[in-house]
Each structure stands twice: as C-alpha cells, then as structure tokens.
CSV table of C-alpha atoms and ligand atoms in Angstrom, one decimal:
chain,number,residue,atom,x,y,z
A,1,UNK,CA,-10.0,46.6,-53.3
A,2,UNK,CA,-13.7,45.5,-53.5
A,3,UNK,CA,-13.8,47.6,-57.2
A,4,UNK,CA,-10.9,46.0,-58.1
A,5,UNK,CA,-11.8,42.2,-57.5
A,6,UNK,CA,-16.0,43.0,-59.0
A,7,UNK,CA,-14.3,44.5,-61.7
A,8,UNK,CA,-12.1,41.4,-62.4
A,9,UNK,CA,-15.4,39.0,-62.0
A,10,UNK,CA,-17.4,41.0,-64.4
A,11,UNK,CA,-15.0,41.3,-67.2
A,12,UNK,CA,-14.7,37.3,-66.9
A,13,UNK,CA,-18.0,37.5,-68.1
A,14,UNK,CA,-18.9,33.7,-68.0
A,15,UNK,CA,-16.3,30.6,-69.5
A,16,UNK,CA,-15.5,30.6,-72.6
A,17,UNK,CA,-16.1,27.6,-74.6
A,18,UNK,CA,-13.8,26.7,-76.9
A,19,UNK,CA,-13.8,23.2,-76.6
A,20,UNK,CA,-11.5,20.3,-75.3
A,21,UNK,CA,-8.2,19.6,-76.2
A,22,UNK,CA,-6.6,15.8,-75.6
A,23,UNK,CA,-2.9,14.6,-75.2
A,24,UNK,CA,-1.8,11.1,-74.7
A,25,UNK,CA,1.9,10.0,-73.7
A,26,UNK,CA,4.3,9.2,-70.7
A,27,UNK,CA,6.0,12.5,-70.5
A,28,UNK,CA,4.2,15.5,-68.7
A,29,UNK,CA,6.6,17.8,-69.8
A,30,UNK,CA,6.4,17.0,-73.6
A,31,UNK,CA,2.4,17.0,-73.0
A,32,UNK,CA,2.0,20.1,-71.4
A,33,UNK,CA,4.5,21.9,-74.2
A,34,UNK,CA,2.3,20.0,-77.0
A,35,UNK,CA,-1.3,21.6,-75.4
A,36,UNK,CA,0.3,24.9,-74.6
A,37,UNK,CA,2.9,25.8,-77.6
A,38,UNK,CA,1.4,23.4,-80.5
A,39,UNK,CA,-2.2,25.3,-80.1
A,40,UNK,CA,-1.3,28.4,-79.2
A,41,UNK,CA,-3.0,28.4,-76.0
A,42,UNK,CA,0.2,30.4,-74.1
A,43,UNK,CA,-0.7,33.1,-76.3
A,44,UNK,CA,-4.3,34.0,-74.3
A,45,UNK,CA,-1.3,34.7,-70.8
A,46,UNK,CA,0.3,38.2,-71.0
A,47,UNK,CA,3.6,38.4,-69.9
A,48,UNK,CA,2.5,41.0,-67.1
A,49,UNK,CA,-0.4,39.0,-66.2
A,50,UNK,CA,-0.5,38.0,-62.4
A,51,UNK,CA,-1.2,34.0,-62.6
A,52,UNK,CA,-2.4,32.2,-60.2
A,53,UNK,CA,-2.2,27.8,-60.7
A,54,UNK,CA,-4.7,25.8,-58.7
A,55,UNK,CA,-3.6,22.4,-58.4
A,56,UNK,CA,-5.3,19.8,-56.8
A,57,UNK,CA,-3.4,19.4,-52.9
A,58,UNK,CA,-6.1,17.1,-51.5
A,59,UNK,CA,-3.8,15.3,-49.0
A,60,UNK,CA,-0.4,16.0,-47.7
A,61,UNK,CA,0.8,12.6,-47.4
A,62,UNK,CA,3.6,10.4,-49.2
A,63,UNK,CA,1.3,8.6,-51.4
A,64,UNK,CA,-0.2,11.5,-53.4
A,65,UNK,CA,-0.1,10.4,-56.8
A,66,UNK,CA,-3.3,9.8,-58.7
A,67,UNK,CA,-4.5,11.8,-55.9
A,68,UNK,CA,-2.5,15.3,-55.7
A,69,UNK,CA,-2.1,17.1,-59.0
A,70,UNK,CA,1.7,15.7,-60.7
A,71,UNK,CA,3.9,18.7,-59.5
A,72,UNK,CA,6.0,17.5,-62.7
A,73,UNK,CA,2.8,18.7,-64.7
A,74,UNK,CA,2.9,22.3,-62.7
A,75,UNK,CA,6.5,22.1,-63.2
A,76,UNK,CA,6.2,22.1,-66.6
A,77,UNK,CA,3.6,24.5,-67.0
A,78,UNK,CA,5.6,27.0,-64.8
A,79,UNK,CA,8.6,26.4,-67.1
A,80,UNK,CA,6.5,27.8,-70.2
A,81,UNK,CA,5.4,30.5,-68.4
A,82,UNK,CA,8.8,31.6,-67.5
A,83,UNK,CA,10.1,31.4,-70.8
A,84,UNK,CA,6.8,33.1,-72.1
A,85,UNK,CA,7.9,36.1,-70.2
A,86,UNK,CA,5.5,35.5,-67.2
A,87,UNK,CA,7.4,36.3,-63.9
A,88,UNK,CA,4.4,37.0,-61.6
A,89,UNK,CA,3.5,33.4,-60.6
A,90,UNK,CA,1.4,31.7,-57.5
A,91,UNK,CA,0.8,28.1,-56.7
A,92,UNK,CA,-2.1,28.4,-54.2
A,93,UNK,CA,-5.2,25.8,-52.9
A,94,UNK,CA,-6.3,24.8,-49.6
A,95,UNK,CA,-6.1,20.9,-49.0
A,96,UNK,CA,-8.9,18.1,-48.1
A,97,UNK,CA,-10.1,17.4,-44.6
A,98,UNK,CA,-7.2,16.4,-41.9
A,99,UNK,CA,-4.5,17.9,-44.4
A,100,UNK,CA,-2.4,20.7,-44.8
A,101,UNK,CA,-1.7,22.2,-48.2
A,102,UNK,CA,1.3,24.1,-46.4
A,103,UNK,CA,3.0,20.3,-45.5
A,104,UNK,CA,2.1,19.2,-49.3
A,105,UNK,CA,4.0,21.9,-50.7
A,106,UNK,CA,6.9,20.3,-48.8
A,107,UNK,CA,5.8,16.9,-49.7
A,108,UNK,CA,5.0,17.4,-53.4
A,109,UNK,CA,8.5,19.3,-54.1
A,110,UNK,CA,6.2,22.8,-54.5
A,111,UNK,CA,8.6,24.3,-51.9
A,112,UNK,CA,12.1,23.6,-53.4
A,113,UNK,CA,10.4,24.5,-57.0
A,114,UNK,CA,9.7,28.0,-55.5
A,115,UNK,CA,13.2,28.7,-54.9
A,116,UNK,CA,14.1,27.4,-58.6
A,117,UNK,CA,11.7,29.6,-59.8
A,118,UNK,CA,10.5,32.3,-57.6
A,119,UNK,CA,7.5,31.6,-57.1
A,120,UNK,CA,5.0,32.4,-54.2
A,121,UNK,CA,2.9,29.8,-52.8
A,122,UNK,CA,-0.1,30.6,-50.7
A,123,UNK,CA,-1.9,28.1,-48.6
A,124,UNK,CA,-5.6,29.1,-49.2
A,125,UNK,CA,-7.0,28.2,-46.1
A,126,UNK,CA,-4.5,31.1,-44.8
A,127,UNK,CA,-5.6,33.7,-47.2
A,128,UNK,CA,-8.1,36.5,-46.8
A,129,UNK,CA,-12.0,35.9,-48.0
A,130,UNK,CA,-13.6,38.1,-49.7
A,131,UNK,CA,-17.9,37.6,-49.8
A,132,UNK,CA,-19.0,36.9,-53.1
A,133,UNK,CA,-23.1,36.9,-54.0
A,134,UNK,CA,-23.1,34.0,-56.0
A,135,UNK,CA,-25.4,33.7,-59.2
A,136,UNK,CA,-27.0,30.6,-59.3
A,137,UNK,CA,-29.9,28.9,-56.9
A,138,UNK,CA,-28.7,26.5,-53.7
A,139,UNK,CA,-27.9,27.0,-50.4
A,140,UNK,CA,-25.7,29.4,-50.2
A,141,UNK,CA,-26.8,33.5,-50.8
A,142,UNK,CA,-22.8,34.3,-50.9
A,143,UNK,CA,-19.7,32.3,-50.5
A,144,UNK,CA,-16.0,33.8,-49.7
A,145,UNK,CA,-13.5,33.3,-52.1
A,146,UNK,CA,-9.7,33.6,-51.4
A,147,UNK,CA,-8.9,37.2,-52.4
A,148,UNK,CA,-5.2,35.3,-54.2
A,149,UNK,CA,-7.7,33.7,-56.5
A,150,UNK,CA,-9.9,36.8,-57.1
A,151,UNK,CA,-7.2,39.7,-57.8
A,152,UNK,CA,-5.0,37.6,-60.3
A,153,UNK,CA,-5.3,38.1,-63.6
A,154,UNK,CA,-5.5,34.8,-65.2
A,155,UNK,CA,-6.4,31.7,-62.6
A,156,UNK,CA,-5.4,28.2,-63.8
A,157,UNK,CA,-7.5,25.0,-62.6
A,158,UNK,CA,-5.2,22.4,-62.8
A,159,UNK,CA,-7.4,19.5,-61.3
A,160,UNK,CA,-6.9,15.8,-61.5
A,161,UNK,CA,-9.5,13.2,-63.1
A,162,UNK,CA,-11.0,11.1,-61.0
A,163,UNK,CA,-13.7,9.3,-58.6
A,164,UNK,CA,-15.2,10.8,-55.9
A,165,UNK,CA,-17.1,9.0,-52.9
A,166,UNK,CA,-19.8,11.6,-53.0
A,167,UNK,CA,-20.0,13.1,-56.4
A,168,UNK,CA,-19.2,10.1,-58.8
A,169,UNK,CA,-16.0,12.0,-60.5
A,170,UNK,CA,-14.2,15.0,-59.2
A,171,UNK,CA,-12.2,17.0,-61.5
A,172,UNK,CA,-12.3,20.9,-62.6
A,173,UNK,CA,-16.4,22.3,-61.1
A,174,UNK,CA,-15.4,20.5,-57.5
A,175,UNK,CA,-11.5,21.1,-57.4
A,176,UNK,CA,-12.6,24.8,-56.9
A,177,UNK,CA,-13.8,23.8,-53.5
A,178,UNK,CA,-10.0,24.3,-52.5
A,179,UNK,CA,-10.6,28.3,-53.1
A,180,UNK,CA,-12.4,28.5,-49.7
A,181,UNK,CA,-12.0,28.6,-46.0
A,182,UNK,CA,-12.3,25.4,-44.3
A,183,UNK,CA,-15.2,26.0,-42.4
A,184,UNK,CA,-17.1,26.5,-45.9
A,185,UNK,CA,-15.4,23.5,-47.0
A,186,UNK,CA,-17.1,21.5,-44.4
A,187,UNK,CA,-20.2,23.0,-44.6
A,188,UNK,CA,-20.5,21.9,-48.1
A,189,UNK,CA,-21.3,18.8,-47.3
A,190,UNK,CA,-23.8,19.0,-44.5
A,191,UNK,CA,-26.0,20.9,-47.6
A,192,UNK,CA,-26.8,20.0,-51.1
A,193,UNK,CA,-23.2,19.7,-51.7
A,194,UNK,CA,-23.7,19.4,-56.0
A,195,UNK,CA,-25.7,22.5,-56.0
A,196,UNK,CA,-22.7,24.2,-53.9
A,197,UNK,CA,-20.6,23.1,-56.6
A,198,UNK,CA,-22.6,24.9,-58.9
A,199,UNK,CA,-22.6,27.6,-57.2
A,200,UNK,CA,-19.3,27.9,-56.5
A,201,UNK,CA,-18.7,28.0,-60.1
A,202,UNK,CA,-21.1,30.5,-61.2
A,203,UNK,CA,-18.9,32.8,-59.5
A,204,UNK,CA,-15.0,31.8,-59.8
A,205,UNK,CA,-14.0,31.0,-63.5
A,206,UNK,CA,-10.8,29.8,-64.3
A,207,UNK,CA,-9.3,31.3,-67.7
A,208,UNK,CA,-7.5,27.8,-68.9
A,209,UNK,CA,-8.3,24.2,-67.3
A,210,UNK,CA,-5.6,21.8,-67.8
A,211,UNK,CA,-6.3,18.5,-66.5
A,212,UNK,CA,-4.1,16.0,-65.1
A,213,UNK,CA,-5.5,12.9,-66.3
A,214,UNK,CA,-2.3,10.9,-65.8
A,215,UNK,CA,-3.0,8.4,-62.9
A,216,UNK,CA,-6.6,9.0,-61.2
A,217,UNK,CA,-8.5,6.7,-59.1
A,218,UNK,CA,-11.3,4.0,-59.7
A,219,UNK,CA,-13.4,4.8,-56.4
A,220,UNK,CA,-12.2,7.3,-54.3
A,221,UNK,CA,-11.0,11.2,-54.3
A,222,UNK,CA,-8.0,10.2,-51.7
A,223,UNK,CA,-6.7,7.4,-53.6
A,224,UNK,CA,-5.6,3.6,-53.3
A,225,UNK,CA,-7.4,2.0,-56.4
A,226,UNK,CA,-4.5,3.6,-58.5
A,227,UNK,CA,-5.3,3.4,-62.5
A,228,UNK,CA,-2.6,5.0,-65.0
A,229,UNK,CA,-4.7,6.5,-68.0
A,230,UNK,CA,-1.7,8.8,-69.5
A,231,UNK,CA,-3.5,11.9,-70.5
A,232,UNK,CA,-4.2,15.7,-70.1
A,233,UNK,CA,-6.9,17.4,-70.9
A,234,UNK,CA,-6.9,21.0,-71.8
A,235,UNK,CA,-9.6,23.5,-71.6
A,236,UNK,CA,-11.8,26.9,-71.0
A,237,UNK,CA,-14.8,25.5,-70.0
A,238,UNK,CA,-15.4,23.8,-66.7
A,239,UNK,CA,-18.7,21.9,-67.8
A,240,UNK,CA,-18.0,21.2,-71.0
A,241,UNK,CA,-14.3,19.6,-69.9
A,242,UNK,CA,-15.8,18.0,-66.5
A,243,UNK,CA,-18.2,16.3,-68.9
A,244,UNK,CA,-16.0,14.9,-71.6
A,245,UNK,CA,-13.9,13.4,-67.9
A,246,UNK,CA,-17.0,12.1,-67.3
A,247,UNK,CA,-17.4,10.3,-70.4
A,248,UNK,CA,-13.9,9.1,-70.0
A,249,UNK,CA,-14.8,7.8,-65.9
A,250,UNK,CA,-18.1,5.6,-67.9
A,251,UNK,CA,-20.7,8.3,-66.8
A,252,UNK,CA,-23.7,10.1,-68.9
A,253,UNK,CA,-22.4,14.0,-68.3
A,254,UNK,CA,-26.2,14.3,-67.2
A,255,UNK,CA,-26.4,12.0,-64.7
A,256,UNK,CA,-23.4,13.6,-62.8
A,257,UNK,CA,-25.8,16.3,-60.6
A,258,UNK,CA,-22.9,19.1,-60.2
A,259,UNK,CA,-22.3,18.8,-63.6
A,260,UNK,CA,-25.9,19.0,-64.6
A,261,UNK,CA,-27.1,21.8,-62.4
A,262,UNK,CA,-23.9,23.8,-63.4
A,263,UNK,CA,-25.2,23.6,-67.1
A,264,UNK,CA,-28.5,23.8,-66.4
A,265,UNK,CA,-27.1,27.4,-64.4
A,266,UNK,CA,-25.9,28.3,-68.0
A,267,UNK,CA,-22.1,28.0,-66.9
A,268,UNK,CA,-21.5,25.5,-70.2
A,269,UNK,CA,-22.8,22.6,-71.9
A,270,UNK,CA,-22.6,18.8,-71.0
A,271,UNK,CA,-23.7,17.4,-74.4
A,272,UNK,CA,-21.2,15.4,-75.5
A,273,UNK,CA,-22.4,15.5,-78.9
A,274,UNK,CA,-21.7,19.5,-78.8
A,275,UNK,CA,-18.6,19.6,-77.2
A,276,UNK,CA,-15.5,19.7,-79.4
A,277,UNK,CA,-13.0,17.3,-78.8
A,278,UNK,CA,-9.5,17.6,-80.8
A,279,UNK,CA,-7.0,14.8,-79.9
A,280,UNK,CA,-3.8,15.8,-80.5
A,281,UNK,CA,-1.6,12.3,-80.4
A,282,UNK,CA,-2.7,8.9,-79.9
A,283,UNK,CA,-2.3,7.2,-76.7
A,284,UNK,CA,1.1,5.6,-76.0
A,285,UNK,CA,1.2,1.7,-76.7
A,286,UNK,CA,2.7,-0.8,-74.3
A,287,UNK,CA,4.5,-4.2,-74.7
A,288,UNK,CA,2.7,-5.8,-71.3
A,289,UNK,CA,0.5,-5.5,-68.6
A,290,UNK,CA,1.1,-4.8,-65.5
A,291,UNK,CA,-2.0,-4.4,-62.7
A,292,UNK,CA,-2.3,-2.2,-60.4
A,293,UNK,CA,-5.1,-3.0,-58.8
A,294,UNK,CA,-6.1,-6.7,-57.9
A,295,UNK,CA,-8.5,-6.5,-60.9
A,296,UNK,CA,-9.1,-10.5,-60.7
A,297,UNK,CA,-10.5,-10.2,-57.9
A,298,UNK,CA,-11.8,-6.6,-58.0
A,299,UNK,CA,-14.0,-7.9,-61.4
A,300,UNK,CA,-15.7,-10.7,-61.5
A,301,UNK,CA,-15.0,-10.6,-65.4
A,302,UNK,CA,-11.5,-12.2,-67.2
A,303,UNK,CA,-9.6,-10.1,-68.7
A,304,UNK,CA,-6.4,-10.4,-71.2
A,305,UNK,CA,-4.6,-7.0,-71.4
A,306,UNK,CA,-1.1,-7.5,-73.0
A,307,UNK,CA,-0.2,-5.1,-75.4
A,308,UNK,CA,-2.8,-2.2,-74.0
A,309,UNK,CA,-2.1,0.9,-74.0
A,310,UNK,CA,-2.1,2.1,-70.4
A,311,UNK,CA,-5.2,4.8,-71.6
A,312,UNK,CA,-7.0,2.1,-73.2
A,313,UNK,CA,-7.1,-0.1,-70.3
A,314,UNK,CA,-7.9,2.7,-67.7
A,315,UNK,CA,-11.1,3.4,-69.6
A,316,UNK,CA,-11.7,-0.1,-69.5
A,317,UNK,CA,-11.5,-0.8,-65.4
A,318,UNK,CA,-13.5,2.0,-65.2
A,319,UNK,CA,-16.7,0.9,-67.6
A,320,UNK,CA,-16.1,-2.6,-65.9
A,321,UNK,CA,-16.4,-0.7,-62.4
A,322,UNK,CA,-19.5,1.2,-63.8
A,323,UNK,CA,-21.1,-2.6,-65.0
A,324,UNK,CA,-19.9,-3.8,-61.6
A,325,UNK,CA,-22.1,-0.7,-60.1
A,326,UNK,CA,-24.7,-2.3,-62.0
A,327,UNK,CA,-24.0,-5.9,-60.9
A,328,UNK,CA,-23.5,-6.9,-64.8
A,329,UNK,CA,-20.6,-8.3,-64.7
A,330,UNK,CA,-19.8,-12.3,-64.7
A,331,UNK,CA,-17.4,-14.6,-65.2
A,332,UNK,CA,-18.4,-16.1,-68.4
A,333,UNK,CA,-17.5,-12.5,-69.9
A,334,UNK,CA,-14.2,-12.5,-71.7
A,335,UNK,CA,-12.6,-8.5,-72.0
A,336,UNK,CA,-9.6,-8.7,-74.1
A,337,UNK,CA,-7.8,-5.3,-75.3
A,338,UNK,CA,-4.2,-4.6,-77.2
A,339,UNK,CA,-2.1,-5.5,-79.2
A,340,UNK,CA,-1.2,-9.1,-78.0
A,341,UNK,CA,-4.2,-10.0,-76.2
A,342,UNK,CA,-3.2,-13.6,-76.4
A,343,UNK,CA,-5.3,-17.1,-76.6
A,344,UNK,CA,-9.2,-16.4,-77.2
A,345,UNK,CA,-11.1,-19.0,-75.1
A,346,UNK,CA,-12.6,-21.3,-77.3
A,347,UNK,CA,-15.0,-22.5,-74.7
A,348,UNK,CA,-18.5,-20.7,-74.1
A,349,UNK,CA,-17.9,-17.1,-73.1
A,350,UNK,CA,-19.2,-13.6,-74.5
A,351,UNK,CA,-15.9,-12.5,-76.0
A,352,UNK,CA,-15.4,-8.5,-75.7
A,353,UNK,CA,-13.2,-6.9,-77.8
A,354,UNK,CA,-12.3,-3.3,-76.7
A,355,UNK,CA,-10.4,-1.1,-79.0
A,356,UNK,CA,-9.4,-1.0,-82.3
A,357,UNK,CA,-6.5,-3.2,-82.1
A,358,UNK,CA,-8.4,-6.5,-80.4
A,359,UNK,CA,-11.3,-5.5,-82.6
A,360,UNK,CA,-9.3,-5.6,-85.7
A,361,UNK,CA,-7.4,-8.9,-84.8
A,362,UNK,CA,-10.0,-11.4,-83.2
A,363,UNK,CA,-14.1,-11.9,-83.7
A,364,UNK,CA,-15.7,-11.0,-81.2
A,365,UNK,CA,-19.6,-11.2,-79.6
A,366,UNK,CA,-19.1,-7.3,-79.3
A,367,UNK,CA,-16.3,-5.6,-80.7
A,368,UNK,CA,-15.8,-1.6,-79.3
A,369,UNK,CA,-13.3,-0.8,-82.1
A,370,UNK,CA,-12.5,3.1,-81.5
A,371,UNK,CA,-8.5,3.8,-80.4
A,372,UNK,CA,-8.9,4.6,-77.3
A,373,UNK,CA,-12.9,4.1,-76.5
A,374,UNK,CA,-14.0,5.7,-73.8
A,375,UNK,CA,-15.6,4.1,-70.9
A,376,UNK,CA,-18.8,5.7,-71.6
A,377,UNK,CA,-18.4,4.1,-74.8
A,378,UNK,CA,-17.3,0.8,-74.1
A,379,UNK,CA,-20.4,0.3,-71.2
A,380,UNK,CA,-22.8,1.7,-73.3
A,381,UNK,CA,-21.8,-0.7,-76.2
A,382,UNK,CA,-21.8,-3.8,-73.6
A,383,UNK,CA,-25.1,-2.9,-71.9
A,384,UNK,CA,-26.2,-2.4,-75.5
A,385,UNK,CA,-25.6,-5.7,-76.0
A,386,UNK,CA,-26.9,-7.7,-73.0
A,387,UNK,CA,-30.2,-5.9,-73.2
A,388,UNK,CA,-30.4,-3.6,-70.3
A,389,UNK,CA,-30.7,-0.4,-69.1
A,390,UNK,CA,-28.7,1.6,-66.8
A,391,UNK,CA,-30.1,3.6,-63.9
A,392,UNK,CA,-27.6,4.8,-61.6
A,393,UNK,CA,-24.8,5.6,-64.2
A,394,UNK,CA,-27.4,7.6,-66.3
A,395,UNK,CA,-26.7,5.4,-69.6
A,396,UNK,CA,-29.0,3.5,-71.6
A,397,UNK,CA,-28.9,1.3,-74.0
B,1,LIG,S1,-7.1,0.6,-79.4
B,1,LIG,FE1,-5.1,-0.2,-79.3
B,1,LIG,S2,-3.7,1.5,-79.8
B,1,LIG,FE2,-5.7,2.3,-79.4
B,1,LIG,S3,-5.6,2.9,-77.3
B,1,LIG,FE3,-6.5,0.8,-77.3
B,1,LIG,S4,-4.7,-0.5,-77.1
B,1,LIG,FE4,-4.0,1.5,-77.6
C-alpha cells in the first residue's frame, strides 16, 4: 500500500501551472459547465479515474454559506463527471474546530446527493493517516495525510475565497488543512502555522482547483460579514490561483506569508504579472443594491452602489476593508460604482469612481475604470492617489 500511495505522489511530480481561468454569473451550474466543458478541462479526468472532491466543510451549522463550499457547485461538478463517464466518486474533508464534517454532510445536502448519485462520502478526520516526509523547511519533519486523499487518482480542491483571522485570505494552499487528523489540525497553530501550510502543500497536490468564489467573507473564515462576489475560479496551480484570490481579497500575493513561502518552496509562482488569467464572461450586472453588511457604518466612506454588479462591489468592500486596515478611509471620500450610481455630490469630496461604467459616466478625482477592478487594483490606485504607502497589506503606491 505504501508503494502504491509513493508512487501516486511521485508521478504528481509538482503542480502544474497552467494558469487561471475566471467565470462570472449567478448560476453555479452554468459556471461550472462553462470552466469544465467550454475549456476542455474534463478531458485531463479518465473515466476510470478514482476522484476524490475536497470541498471546504469548515462548520456544520445552518448558516454555511460564504463559509462551506456551495454544495450546488459540487453538485454540478459531480453531474459532469457522471456524464463524463466517471462513476468512482468521493466527497471527503474533515471540518474546522468544534465541527463535524459527518453533521455537515447532513446539513449541506451532501448526504441525500449521495444517494442520487452514489457517491461515498468520507469524513477525514475518520480516515486512516498515512506519514508523509514532507519537502519543504518548517516545523514539521512529516505530516499524515488521509490515505482517501492519497490513493485516488485525481483529487479536486474545491475551496472557497475568503478572509481568514490568522492568515489574511484562506482559499486552495490552507483548505488542504482539512486532509489531516485533528490533532495535526490543532497543532498547526500552536507552530509557524504559514510555513505548515507550505508544507503541507509541498506534499499533497490537487490535479484541478476550482474555486468557489461565489459569496466569501470580508473578515473571518467562519463567516457573518457575508459579501456576494459571483465567481469561480478554476485552476492547476495552488500558488499561482491562491494569489490571483489574493489580488481579488486587496492583497500583494507576497505579503500573504503561506503564499509566499509556498512559492519561495518552488510549489508555483505568486507574480501576478506571470500568472495567466483568462476571463471567460463578464460579471453579471444588477439593477440595485442591496447591502449585506451594515457598510455605512462598517466604512467610514459614502458609497453609491446602484447598478453594480454584485462582483464589482465585492472587490470594492474588500479594498475599502484593506484602506480601513490602514486607517485611510474618511468621510469626505465619495466611492460610487455601476451603472446608476446616482447624484454626484457637488460639495467638497474626493470623488472615486470604480469600474468602467462610473468611470465612463461621471469625472472623477480618481477614476479605476477596469470591468471588474480588482481590489488589489482599486486600493493600490486610491493609496496611489492620497500619497501613501502601505505596510501591512504589502502594497505600495
Ligand atoms: S465596471 Fe460595471 S459592468 Fe464591470 S463589473 Fe463593475 S459594475 Fe459591473
């Protein structure tokens, strides 16, 4: 069994880096067809092939989403697979601390969607570890891995974009964490927790990343700062897709330290300006706006958002939570964004205009006019502006 599993870890041979694919829209199941069937990707699973999905079961409680991977997502991914040919299919991870990915297959719908489609589900933290001598320098000499995760033939990462309290974003590098015991898990964090992460990933590579980039979260990994951003993200690469999320979350990829010592490990690379980026659609446009979050008083910042696409404005709560970080924000700034953005104040105020669409129909002090800016775009371009330099986000002007 030992041969078996080394020989599956050699012949991974490292990620592949092919770049990161982008899909805007409201409908998971349209979105998951367009990156699998329109590029071709399904082609890379054999219809023998055991596969194993990793989604991202943090918490086992009713309010999961933005937090737990969309099962609709999985869903549809399964539903490709099927019709691919692929009958050999597991849904496994291990949940956060205090949950129970066994209860959150009940609670997410995974339970009743293995009887419509025969599929096993394995609750990781039930499985049997194998030791693993992992390949980069930290704390740990080996780690166990869940032997689900290292006999299949094709492993999918299927995490979700968002923040983290401890390591700024979470999304494909830490969602691996779920692959090991829970005493591991915990002991993660009592050591240098973003060199873990590295190391984690020098030695389990998933063979397709797709990310769920739907709803995610503007400060924490278990939720209740809800944002809708209405995306997936597809992928090979963990770095190189972790850092164009952490583009989209306001971050330098750099400053992020798991990301940074996982490319610095030579498991991918988190420049930006080297990373391929192919956006399939545009993102979704929407008549109004409807918050989520208390952002009047979250931001000290105005903000006229009618006619934003949900995307657009995602990426800009979470460049004005990266300027809040910063303590940049005031109320004399004026963000508007979309379509119908309505009445521009006339009275003294540093008028913002994010996207292409408010960019194109007002003058502005600082006009961001890509469809959709990212966040790391849209703080760089406002910090840019006012003069300063950023520390703790890793950007400069
Ligand atoms: S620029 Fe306009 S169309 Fe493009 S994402 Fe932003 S709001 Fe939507």
């Amino acid at each position: 069994m030992r041969k078996k599993i080394k020989d599956k870890i050699d012949r991974r041979g490292g990620p592949a880096t092919r770049g990161v694919t982008v899909v805007y829209g409201k409908d998971v199941s349209i979105m998951v067809k367009q990156l699998l069937i329109d590029t071709e990707a399904i082609d890379r699973i054999r219809p023998q092939s055991v596969v194993v999905i990793k989604p991202n079961l943090v918490v086992s409680r009713a309010q999961w989403k933005g937090v737990n991977t969309d099962p609709a997502a999985v869903e549809a991914l399964i539903e490709i697979l099927k019709r691919f040919g692929v009958s050999q299919i597991t849904v496994a991870d291990g949940s956060g601390m205090g949950y129970s990915a066994t209860k959150a297959f009940e609670i997410c719908g995974y339970s009743a969607m293995a009887k419509r489609y025969g599929l096993r589900l394995v609750d990781l933290e039930r499985d049997r570890f194998v030791k693993i001598p992992v390949r980069l320098d930290g704390p740990f000499e080996s780690l166990e891995i869940a032997q689900t995760v290292l006999e299949c033939d094709f492993l999918i990462n299927m995490p979700v974009m968002k923040a983290h309290t401890f390591t700024s974003i979470t999304c494909s590098l830490k969602n691996l964490k779920g692959v090991m015991p829970r005493s591991l898990k915990t002991k993660f964090h009592s050591v240098d927790l973003n060199r873990a992460i590295a190391q984690l990933n020098s030695i389990v590579t998933p063979h397709l990343i797709l990310v769920d980039g739907m709803q995610g979260d503007l400060s924490s990994e278990t939720g209740y700062t809800p944002v809708r951003m209405e995306r997936l993200l597809m992928g090979t690469n963990p770095v190189e897709v972790d850092s164009v999320v952490a583009d989209m979350l306001g971050y330098v990829p750099r400053s992020i330290p798991h990301l940074d010592y996982s490319a610095a490990g030579g498991l991918g690379n988190c420049d930006l300006e080297k990373i391929s980026v192919q956006d399939l659609n545009l993102p979704v446009q929407g008549k109004y706006f409807h918050p989520q979050v208390e952002y009047t008083k979250r931001f000290q910042c105005r903000i006229s958002a009618e006619g934003a696409c949900c995307t657009c404005l995602g990426n800009l709560l979470f460049a004005l939570e990266r300027l809040k970080e910063q303590r940049l924000l005031t109320k004399e700034q004026f963000f508007f964004i979309g379509q119908n953005p309505g009445k521009i104040p006339v009275e003294k105020a540093l008028k913002i205009a994010v996207g292409k669409c408010a960019a194109n129909r007002y003058e502005a002090d600082i006009e961001i006019p890509s469809c959709p800016p990212s966040a790391g775009n849209i703080y760089r371009r406002v910090i840019s502006a006012l003069g300063k330099a950023s520390k703790s986000s890793g950007q400069s002007a």
